[in-house]
PDB file of C-alpha atoms and ligand atoms in Angstrom:
ATOM      1  CA  UNK U   1      59.628  29.562  25.913  1.00 51.00           C
ATOM      2  CA  UNK U   2      56.872  26.955  25.617  1.00 53.00           C
ATOM      3  CA  UNK U   3      57.409  23.423  24.273  1.00 49.00           C
ATOM      4  CA  UNK U   4      56.045  24.255  20.821  1.00 57.00           C
ATOM      5  CA  UNK U   5      58.299  27.285  20.468  1.00 58.00           C
ATOM      6  CA  UNK U   6      61.336  25.349  21.614  1.00 49.00           C
ATOM      7  CA  UNK U   7      60.676  22.544  19.138  1.00 55.00           C
ATOM      8  CA  UNK U   8      60.335  25.086  16.351  1.00 61.00           C
ATOM      9  CA  UNK U   9      63.643  26.666  17.298  1.00 59.00           C
ATOM     10  CA  UNK U  10      65.427  23.316  17.253  1.00 59.00           C
ATOM     11  CA  UNK U  11      63.617  22.492  14.002  1.00 60.00           C
ATOM     12  CA  UNK U  12      65.176  25.522  12.392  1.00 64.00           C
ATOM     13  CA  UNK U  13      68.684  24.511  13.454  1.00 59.00           C
ATOM     14  CA  UNK U  14      68.083  20.954  12.271  1.00 61.00           C
ATOM     15  CA  UNK U  15      66.642  22.072   8.930  1.00 62.00           C
ATOM     16  CA  UNK U  16      69.781  24.106   8.355  1.00 61.00           C
ATOM     17  CA  UNK U  17      72.006  21.159   9.190  1.00 59.00           C
ATOM     18  CA  UNK U  18      69.951  18.840   6.997  1.00 56.00           C
ATOM     19  CA  UNK U  19      70.415  21.235   4.074  1.00 58.00           C
ATOM     20  CA  UNK U  20      74.178  21.309   4.649  1.00 56.00           C
ATOM     21  CA  UNK U  21      74.238  17.524   4.892  1.00 51.00           C
ATOM     22  CA  UNK U  22      72.354  17.112   1.620  1.00 52.00           C
ATOM     23  CA  UNK U  23      74.860  19.319  -0.174  1.00 54.00           C
ATOM     24  CA  UNK U  24      77.852  17.466   1.197  1.00 51.00           C
ATOM     25  CA  UNK U  25      76.575  13.919   0.803  1.00 44.00           C
ATOM     26  CA  UNK U  26      76.831  12.200  -2.558  1.00 41.00           C
ATOM     27  CA  UNK U  27      73.500  12.026  -4.427  1.00 35.00           C
ATOM     28  CA  UNK U  28      73.524   8.251  -4.074  1.00 35.00           C
ATOM     29  CA  UNK U  29      75.169   7.482  -0.736  1.00 34.00           C
ATOM     30  CA  UNK U  30      77.395   4.431  -1.012  1.00 37.00           C
ATOM     31  CA  UNK U  31      77.499   1.662   1.539  1.00 38.00           C
ATOM     32  CA  UNK U  32      80.273   2.445   3.962  1.00 40.00           C
ATOM     33  CA  UNK U  33      82.528   0.040   5.739  1.00 46.00           C
ATOM     34  CA  UNK U  34      81.810   1.319   9.233  1.00 46.00           C
ATOM     35  CA  UNK U  35      84.222  -1.096  10.870  1.00 52.00           C
ATOM     36  CA  UNK U  36      87.094   0.982   9.492  1.00 51.00           C
ATOM     37  CA  UNK U  37      85.442   4.105  10.918  1.00 50.00           C
ATOM     38  CA  UNK U  38      85.102   2.436  14.281  1.00 51.00           C
ATOM     39  CA  UNK U  39      88.727   1.356  14.212  1.00 51.00           C
ATOM     40  CA  UNK U  40      89.833   4.974  13.945  1.00 48.00           C
ATOM     41  CA  UNK U  41      87.709   6.157  16.839  1.00 51.00           C
ATOM     42  CA  UNK U  42      89.423   6.509  20.155  1.00 46.00           C
ATOM     43  CA  UNK U  43      86.419   5.298  22.059  1.00 49.00           C
ATOM     44  CA  UNK U  44      85.973   3.561  25.348  1.00 50.00           C
ATOM     45  CA  UNK U  45      85.193  -0.109  24.990  1.00 52.00           C
ATOM     46  CA  UNK U  46      81.938  -1.006  26.713  1.00 50.00           C
ATOM     47  CA  UNK U  47      82.889  -3.283  29.535  1.00 50.00           C
ATOM     48  CA  UNK U  48      81.949  -6.947  29.310  1.00 47.00           C
ATOM     49  CA  UNK U  49      79.273  -6.261  26.750  1.00 54.00           C
ATOM     50  CA  UNK U  50      80.178  -8.395  23.802  1.00 60.00           C
ATOM     51  CA  UNK U  51      77.333  -9.801  21.776  1.00 60.00           C
ATOM     52  CA  UNK U  52      78.608 -13.286  22.575  1.00 58.00           C
ATOM     53  CA  UNK U  53      78.325 -12.809  26.322  1.00 63.00           C
ATOM     54  CA  UNK U  54      74.886 -11.297  25.846  1.00 65.00           C
ATOM     55  CA  UNK U  55      73.722 -14.226  23.809  1.00 60.00           C
ATOM     56  CA  UNK U  56      74.779 -16.554  26.577  1.00 64.00           C
ATOM     57  CA  UNK U  57      71.843 -15.079  28.512  1.00 62.00           C
ATOM     58  CA  UNK U  58      69.412 -16.355  25.896  1.00 62.00           C
ATOM     59  CA  UNK U  59      68.194 -19.948  25.911  1.00 64.00           C
ATOM     60  CA  UNK U  60      69.459 -21.815  22.852  1.00 68.00           C
ATOM     61  CA  UNK U  61      65.975 -22.567  21.584  1.00 63.00           C
ATOM     62  CA  UNK U  62      65.277 -18.964  20.732  1.00 66.00           C
ATOM     63  CA  UNK U  63      68.775 -17.541  20.246  1.00 73.00           C
ATOM     64  CA  UNK U  64      68.536 -19.101  16.791  1.00 80.00           C
ATOM     65  CA  UNK U  65      65.312 -17.250  15.933  1.00 87.00           C
ATOM     66  CA  UNK U  66      65.082 -14.608  13.226  1.00 92.00           C
ATOM     67  CA  UNK U  67      63.522 -11.239  13.989  1.00 95.00           C
ATOM     68  CA  UNK U  68      59.945 -12.287  13.186  1.00 95.00           C
ATOM     69  CA  UNK U  69      60.048 -15.389  15.327  1.00 94.00           C
ATOM     70  CA  UNK U  70      61.709 -13.474  18.147  1.00 95.00           C
ATOM     71  CA  UNK U  71      58.988 -10.804  17.934  1.00 96.00           C
ATOM     72  CA  UNK U  72      56.303 -13.507  18.122  1.00 96.00           C
ATOM     73  CA  UNK U  73      58.043 -15.056  21.096  1.00 94.00           C
ATOM     74  CA  UNK U  74      58.208 -11.682  22.866  1.00 96.00           C
ATOM     75  CA  UNK U  75      54.495 -11.041  22.209  1.00 97.00           C
ATOM     76  CA  UNK U  76      53.563 -13.788  24.684  1.00 96.00           C
ATOM     77  CA  UNK U  77      56.465 -13.285  27.109  1.00 96.00           C
ATOM     78  CA  UNK U  78      55.811 -13.461  30.850  1.00 96.00           C
ATOM     79  CA  UNK U  79      59.406 -13.202  32.070  1.00 95.00           C
ATOM     80  CA  UNK U  80      58.660 -10.168  34.258  1.00 97.00           C
ATOM     81  CA  UNK U  81      55.723  -8.472  35.946  1.00 98.00           C
ATOM     82  CA  UNK U  82      55.263  -5.894  33.184  1.00 98.00           C
ATOM     83  CA  UNK U  83      53.372  -8.530  31.203  1.00 98.00           C
ATOM     84  CA  UNK U  84      50.423  -8.132  33.593  1.00 98.00           C
ATOM     85  CA  UNK U  85      49.681  -4.512  32.698  1.00 97.00           C
ATOM     86  CA  UNK U  86      50.641  -4.292  29.031  1.00 98.00           C
ATOM     87  CA  UNK U  87      48.168  -3.955  26.173  1.00 98.00           C
ATOM     88  CA  UNK U  88      50.723  -4.878  23.496  1.00 98.00           C
ATOM     89  CA  UNK U  89      54.375  -5.684  23.488  1.00 98.00           C
ATOM     90  CA  UNK U  90      56.467  -3.158  21.557  1.00 98.00           C
ATOM     91  CA  UNK U  91      59.237  -5.077  19.865  1.00 98.00           C
ATOM     92  CA  UNK U  92      60.838  -2.573  17.477  1.00 98.00           C
ATOM     93  CA  UNK U  93      60.542  -1.252  13.962  1.00 97.00           C
ATOM     94  CA  UNK U  94      62.449   0.302  11.099  1.00 98.00           C
ATOM     95  CA  UNK U  95      65.240  -0.835   8.828  1.00 98.00           C
ATOM     96  CA  UNK U  96      66.195  -4.248  10.183  1.00 96.00           C
ATOM     97  CA  UNK U  97      68.973  -5.118   7.739  1.00 95.00           C
ATOM     98  CA  UNK U  98      72.218  -3.439   8.727  1.00 95.00           C
ATOM     99  CA  UNK U  99      70.748  -0.001   9.490  1.00 97.00           C
ATOM    100  CA  UNK U 100      73.071   2.950   9.815  1.00 96.00           C
ATOM    101  CA  UNK U 101      71.842   3.503  13.364  1.00 98.00           C
ATOM    102  CA  UNK U 102      69.873   1.549  15.949  1.00 98.00           C
ATOM    103  CA  UNK U 103      68.138   3.814  18.476  1.00 98.00           C
ATOM    104  CA  UNK U 104      67.577   2.287  21.904  1.00 98.00           C
ATOM    105  CA  UNK U 105      65.124   3.860  24.343  1.00 98.00           C
ATOM    106  CA  UNK U 106      63.952   2.695  27.732  1.00 97.00           C
ATOM    107  CA  UNK U 107      60.412   1.370  27.227  1.00 97.00           C
ATOM    108  CA  UNK U 108      56.997   1.963  25.665  1.00 97.00           C
ATOM    109  CA  UNK U 109      54.740   4.793  26.800  1.00 95.00           C
ATOM    110  CA  UNK U 110      50.951   4.918  26.684  1.00 96.00           C
ATOM    111  CA  UNK U 111      50.585   5.445  22.944  1.00 96.00           C
ATOM    112  CA  UNK U 112      53.244   2.862  22.171  1.00 97.00           C
ATOM    113  CA  UNK U 113      51.490   0.339  24.428  1.00 98.00           C
ATOM    114  CA  UNK U 114      48.217   0.933  22.578  1.00 97.00           C
ATOM    115  CA  UNK U 115      49.697   0.743  19.077  1.00 98.00           C
ATOM    116  CA  UNK U 116      52.505  -1.781  19.575  1.00 98.00           C
ATOM    117  CA  UNK U 117      54.945   0.636  17.877  1.00 98.00           C
ATOM    118  CA  UNK U 118      57.971   2.349  19.450  1.00 98.00           C
ATOM    119  CA  UNK U 119      58.314   6.135  19.764  1.00 97.00           C
ATOM    120  CA  UNK U 120      54.966   7.186  18.266  1.00 96.00           C
ATOM    121  CA  UNK U 121      53.919   9.812  20.842  1.00 92.00           C
ATOM    122  CA  UNK U 122      55.152  13.398  21.106  1.00 93.00           C
ATOM    123  CA  UNK U 123      58.614  12.229  22.143  1.00 95.00           C
ATOM    124  CA  UNK U 124      58.639   9.948  19.106  1.00 96.00           C
ATOM    125  CA  UNK U 125      57.781  12.797  16.759  1.00 95.00           C
ATOM    126  CA  UNK U 126      60.601  14.767  18.310  1.00 96.00           C
ATOM    127  CA  UNK U 127      62.997  11.832  17.887  1.00 97.00           C
ATOM    128  CA  UNK U 128      62.031  11.613  14.205  1.00 97.00           C
ATOM    129  CA  UNK U 129      63.064  15.262  13.803  1.00 96.00           C
ATOM    130  CA  UNK U 130      66.428  14.542  15.424  1.00 96.00           C
ATOM    131  CA  UNK U 131      66.985  11.632  13.066  1.00 97.00           C
ATOM    132  CA  UNK U 132      65.900  13.569   9.997  1.00 96.00           C
ATOM    133  CA  UNK U 133      68.361  16.333  10.776  1.00 95.00           C
ATOM    134  CA  UNK U 134      71.280  13.928  10.402  1.00 95.00           C
ATOM    135  CA  UNK U 135      69.972  12.050   7.376  1.00 95.00           C
ATOM    136  CA  UNK U 136      68.247   9.213   9.218  1.00 97.00           C
ATOM    137  CA  UNK U 137      64.700   7.872   9.265  1.00 97.00           C
ATOM    138  CA  UNK U 138      63.006   4.739  10.505  1.00 96.00           C
ATOM    139  CA  UNK U 139      61.609   4.235   6.994  1.00 96.00           C
ATOM    140  CA  UNK U 140      65.025   3.904   5.361  1.00 97.00           C
ATOM    141  CA  UNK U 141      68.111   3.435   7.500  1.00 97.00           C
ATOM    142  CA  UNK U 142      67.295   3.366  11.210  1.00 98.00           C
ATOM    143  CA  UNK U 143      65.959   0.690  13.546  1.00 98.00           C
ATOM    144  CA  UNK U 144      64.251   1.644  16.816  1.00 98.00           C
ATOM    145  CA  UNK U 145      63.766  -0.514  19.906  1.00 98.00           C
ATOM    146  CA  UNK U 146      63.577  -0.273  23.679  1.00 98.00           C
ATOM    147  CA  UNK U 147      65.253  -1.953  26.629  1.00 98.00           C
ATOM    148  CA  UNK U 148      61.921  -3.341  27.879  1.00 98.00           C
ATOM    149  CA  UNK U 149      59.197  -4.382  25.470  1.00 98.00           C
ATOM    150  CA  UNK U 150      56.229  -3.796  27.813  1.00 98.00           C
ATOM    151  CA  UNK U 151      55.070  -0.477  29.227  1.00 98.00           C
ATOM    152  CA  UNK U 152      56.088   0.279  32.813  1.00 97.00           C
ATOM    153  CA  UNK U 153      52.997   1.585  34.694  1.00 96.00           C
ATOM    154  CA  UNK U 154      52.695   5.388  34.776  1.00 93.00           C
ATOM    155  CA  UNK U 155      55.704   5.591  32.485  1.00 91.00           C
ATOM    156  CA  UNK U 156      58.129   5.020  35.363  1.00 95.00           C
ATOM    157  CA  UNK U 157      61.673   3.907  34.576  1.00 93.00           C
ATOM    158  CA  UNK U 158      61.987   0.147  34.144  1.00 96.00           C
ATOM    159  CA  UNK U 159      63.252  -1.560  37.308  1.00 96.00           C
ATOM    160  CA  UNK U 160      66.514  -3.481  37.390  1.00 93.00           C
ATOM    161  CA  UNK U 161      64.809  -6.890  37.461  1.00 95.00           C
ATOM    162  CA  UNK U 162      62.631  -5.927  34.482  1.00 97.00           C
ATOM    163  CA  UNK U 163      65.639  -4.765  32.446  1.00 95.00           C
ATOM    164  CA  UNK U 164      67.466  -7.931  33.437  1.00 91.00           C
ATOM    165  CA  UNK U 165      64.538 -10.105  32.322  1.00 92.00           C
ATOM    166  CA  UNK U 166      64.156  -8.333  28.981  1.00 94.00           C
ATOM    167  CA  UNK U 167      67.725  -7.459  27.975  1.00 91.00           C
ATOM    168  CA  UNK U 168      68.376 -10.746  26.206  1.00 89.00           C
ATOM    169  CA  UNK U 169      65.740  -9.842  23.623  1.00 92.00           C
ATOM    170  CA  UNK U 170      67.450  -6.522  22.955  1.00 94.00           C
ATOM    171  CA  UNK U 171      70.853  -8.153  22.621  1.00 90.00           C
ATOM    172  CA  UNK U 172      69.452 -10.702  20.203  1.00 89.00           C
ATOM    173  CA  UNK U 173      67.876  -7.859  18.191  1.00 94.00           C
ATOM    174  CA  UNK U 174      71.259  -6.126  17.936  1.00 93.00           C
ATOM    175  CA  UNK U 175      72.927  -9.347  16.832  1.00 89.00           C
ATOM    176  CA  UNK U 176      70.268  -9.890  14.147  1.00 93.00           C
ATOM    177  CA  UNK U 177      69.921  -6.302  12.926  1.00 95.00           C
ATOM    178  CA  UNK U 178      73.677  -5.556  12.941  1.00 93.00           C
ATOM    179  CA  UNK U 179      73.571  -1.757  13.099  1.00 96.00           C
ATOM    180  CA  UNK U 180      76.589   0.292  12.086  1.00 94.00           C
ATOM    181  CA  UNK U 181      76.151   2.592  15.086  1.00 96.00           C
ATOM    182  CA  UNK U 182      73.978   2.777  18.187  1.00 96.00           C
ATOM    183  CA  UNK U 183      72.279   5.808  19.751  1.00 98.00           C
ATOM    184  CA  UNK U 184      71.103   5.269  23.325  1.00 98.00           C
ATOM    185  CA  UNK U 185      68.481   7.785  24.439  1.00 98.00           C
ATOM    186  CA  UNK U 186      67.949   8.220  28.161  1.00 97.00           C
ATOM    187  CA  UNK U 187      69.610   6.864  31.256  1.00 96.00           C
ATOM    188  CA  UNK U 188      68.073   3.364  31.494  1.00 96.00           C
ATOM    189  CA  UNK U 189      69.254   2.504  27.972  1.00 96.00           C
ATOM    190  CA  UNK U 190      72.605   4.248  28.341  1.00 96.00           C
ATOM    191  CA  UNK U 191      73.534   2.625  31.638  1.00 94.00           C
ATOM    192  CA  UNK U 192      72.435  -0.847  30.515  1.00 93.00           C
ATOM    193  CA  UNK U 193      74.285  -0.661  27.211  1.00 92.00           C
ATOM    194  CA  UNK U 194      77.521   0.716  28.681  1.00 90.00           C
ATOM    195  CA  UNK U 195      77.434  -1.420  31.815  1.00 88.00           C
ATOM    196  CA  UNK U 196      77.990   1.748  33.867  1.00 90.00           C
ATOM    197  CA  UNK U 197      74.924   1.405  36.044  1.00 90.00           C
ATOM    198  CA  UNK U 198      75.781   4.242  38.465  1.00 93.00           C
ATOM    199  CA  UNK U 199      76.949   6.773  35.885  1.00 94.00           C
ATOM    200  CA  UNK U 200      75.114  10.022  35.318  1.00 95.00           C
ATOM    201  CA  UNK U 201      73.632  10.830  31.942  1.00 96.00           C
ATOM    202  CA  UNK U 202      75.907  13.889  31.754  1.00 94.00           C
ATOM    203  CA  UNK U 203      79.039  11.736  32.147  1.00 94.00           C
ATOM    204  CA  UNK U 204      77.868   9.038  29.720  1.00 94.00           C
ATOM    205  CA  UNK U 205      77.154  11.468  26.913  1.00 93.00           C
ATOM    206  CA  UNK U 206      80.679  12.836  27.070  1.00 85.00           C
ATOM    207  CA  UNK U 207      82.186   9.510  25.997  1.00 88.00           C
ATOM    208  CA  UNK U 208      82.129   7.512  22.843  1.00 89.00           C
ATOM    209  CA  UNK U 209      81.708   3.798  23.415  1.00 90.00           C
ATOM    210  CA  UNK U 210      82.488   0.853  21.203  1.00 87.00           C
ATOM    211  CA  UNK U 211      79.837  -1.795  21.650  1.00 84.00           C
ATOM    212  CA  UNK U 212      81.027  -5.358  21.064  1.00 78.00           C
ATOM    213  CA  UNK U 213      84.420  -3.757  20.325  1.00 76.00           C
ATOM    214  CA  UNK U 214      83.200  -2.582  16.929  1.00 79.00           C
ATOM    215  CA  UNK U 215      79.909  -0.653  16.942  1.00 89.00           C
ATOM    216  CA  UNK U 216      80.304   3.060  17.772  1.00 91.00           C
ATOM    217  CA  UNK U 217      77.774   4.020  20.429  1.00 94.00           C
ATOM    218  CA  UNK U 218      76.671   7.509  21.494  1.00 96.00           C
ATOM    219  CA  UNK U 219      74.513   8.204  24.555  1.00 97.00           C
ATOM    220  CA  UNK U 220      72.242  11.221  24.864  1.00 98.00           C
ATOM    221  CA  UNK U 221      69.181  12.446  26.698  1.00 98.00           C
ATOM    222  CA  UNK U 222      65.726  10.998  26.003  1.00 97.00           C
ATOM    223  CA  UNK U 223      63.498  13.172  23.777  1.00 97.00           C
ATOM    224  CA  UNK U 224      60.856  13.243  26.548  1.00 95.00           C
ATOM    225  CA  UNK U 225      63.456  14.638  28.963  1.00 96.00           C
ATOM    226  CA  UNK U 226      64.343  17.373  26.493  1.00 96.00           C
ATOM    227  CA  UNK U 227      60.669  18.271  26.082  1.00 95.00           C
ATOM    228  CA  UNK U 228      60.537  18.706  29.862  1.00 94.00           C
ATOM    229  CA  UNK U 229      63.808  20.640  30.083  1.00 95.00           C
ATOM    230  CA  UNK U 230      64.733  22.693  27.051  1.00 92.00           C
ATOM    231  CA  UNK U 231      68.204  23.373  28.463  1.00 95.00           C
ATOM    232  CA  UNK U 232      69.085  19.906  27.199  1.00 96.00           C
ATOM    233  CA  UNK U 233      68.555  20.809  23.541  1.00 95.00           C
ATOM    234  CA  UNK U 234      72.082  22.085  23.050  1.00 95.00           C
ATOM    235  CA  UNK U 235      73.899  19.014  24.457  1.00 96.00           C
ATOM    236  CA  UNK U 236      71.588  16.729  22.445  1.00 97.00           C
ATOM    237  CA  UNK U 237      72.427  18.618  19.308  1.00 95.00           C
ATOM    238  CA  UNK U 238      76.155  18.212  20.037  1.00 95.00           C
ATOM    239  CA  UNK U 239      75.612  14.460  20.502  1.00 96.00           C
ATOM    240  CA  UNK U 240      73.673  14.184  17.234  1.00 96.00           C
ATOM    241  CA  UNK U 241      76.438  15.988  15.370  1.00 94.00           C
ATOM    242  CA  UNK U 242      78.949  13.556  16.861  1.00 93.00           C
ATOM    243  CA  UNK U 243      76.828  10.620  15.709  1.00 95.00           C
ATOM    244  CA  UNK U 244      76.512  12.227  12.288  1.00 94.00           C
ATOM    245  CA  UNK U 245      80.278  12.582  12.002  1.00 91.00           C
ATOM    246  CA  UNK U 246      80.582   8.834  12.669  1.00 90.00           C
ATOM    247  CA  UNK U 247      78.018   7.663  10.134  1.00 89.00           C
ATOM    248  CA  UNK U 248      78.906  10.369   7.597  1.00 80.00           C
ATOM    249  CA  UNK U 249      82.675  10.648   8.027  1.00 68.00           C
ATOM    250  CA  UNK U 250      83.002  12.595   4.769  1.00 61.00           C
ATOM    251  CA  UNK U 251      81.414  15.666   6.404  1.00 54.00           C
ATOM    252  CA  UNK U 252      83.544  15.558   9.521  1.00 50.00           C
ATOM    253  CA  UNK U 253      84.948  18.984  10.415  1.00 44.00           C
TER     254      UNK U 253
HETATM  255  S1  SF4 Z 301      59.161  -6.419  29.613  1.00 75.52           S
HETATM  256 FE1  SF4 Z 301      60.291  -7.945  28.445  1.00 75.52          FE
HETATM  257  S2  SF4 Z 301      60.744  -9.595  29.900  1.00 75.52           S
HETATM  258 FE2  SF4 Z 301      59.083  -8.372  30.787  1.00 75.52          FE
HETATM  259  S3  SF4 Z 301      57.221  -9.411  30.107  1.00 75.52           S
HETATM  260 FE3  SF4 Z 301      57.653  -7.774  28.620  1.00 75.52          FE
HETATM  261  S4  SF4 Z 301      58.810  -8.812  26.993  1.00 75.52           S
HETATM  262 FE4  SF4 Z 301      58.873 -10.149  28.788  1.00 75.52          FE
END
C-alpha cells in the first residue's frame, strides 16, 4: 500500500472514532479537573523531571519571562551550533492557556524552518489528523512544540548537546502553558521527557508516565516514522486511544 492509501485507511478509522467521540461528549465540554484523573492513573513517575528541577537549568533573568518574551529570546539564541544553519527558530504554536494536550516533537524540518511554524509539512498534516480523531486541534485545545527550536541539518535527530542546550526553553514552555496531558512523538522527545535515554520507542510507548508527578504523558511514534513504516499505524492508534481515555475519561471503556 502506498503512503496516500495508508493515510486514507487510517483516516477512515479516525473519522469513525471522531463520530463516536462526538456522540459521547457533551455538546459543550466542561473544563475538567485533570489532576484528579492523573491521581487515579497507575503511571510511572518520570524520574527526576519535576518542573522545578528543570527551571533550575534556566537563568533567572529569563525564567520569569512570559511566552512572548521567551519566544523573542529564543529567536536570537546562539546556545548551540544549530543557530548557524537555521532560517527561523520554531518556538511553538496553538492553545497556550492550559491546553488539553501539549504535543512535543523532536525538531523543525525544512518547511518548519522556512515558515517558523511547527509540524506544517506532510508529517504535520498527518499529526493534525491524529489530533482531530480524538477531539483535539491546535486551533482550540492543543499546543505544539519541539525539543530543539532550530532545524538539525538534513533532518537528522538532534544531538545530545543540542537537546541539552535547548531543553530549558521547552521546560519553561511547559511551566507557562500548563497542559493537562503531554503527547511525546518520536524517540528524541520521548527519551528526553522520560529521562530514559537508552530506552527503545517500543518500550516507552507501553508505559504511562506522570510528568512533574501530575501531568499524564503518553509516548508514541513520530508521524514521519509512521509515514515511512505503515506497520506503526496500529500501535499509534492504540496510543491515541489511551491519550483520549485520559483527556475524555467519560468515554473510557
Ligand atoms: S536549537 Fe535551541 S539552544 Fe540551539 S540555537 Fe536553537 S534555540 Fe538555541
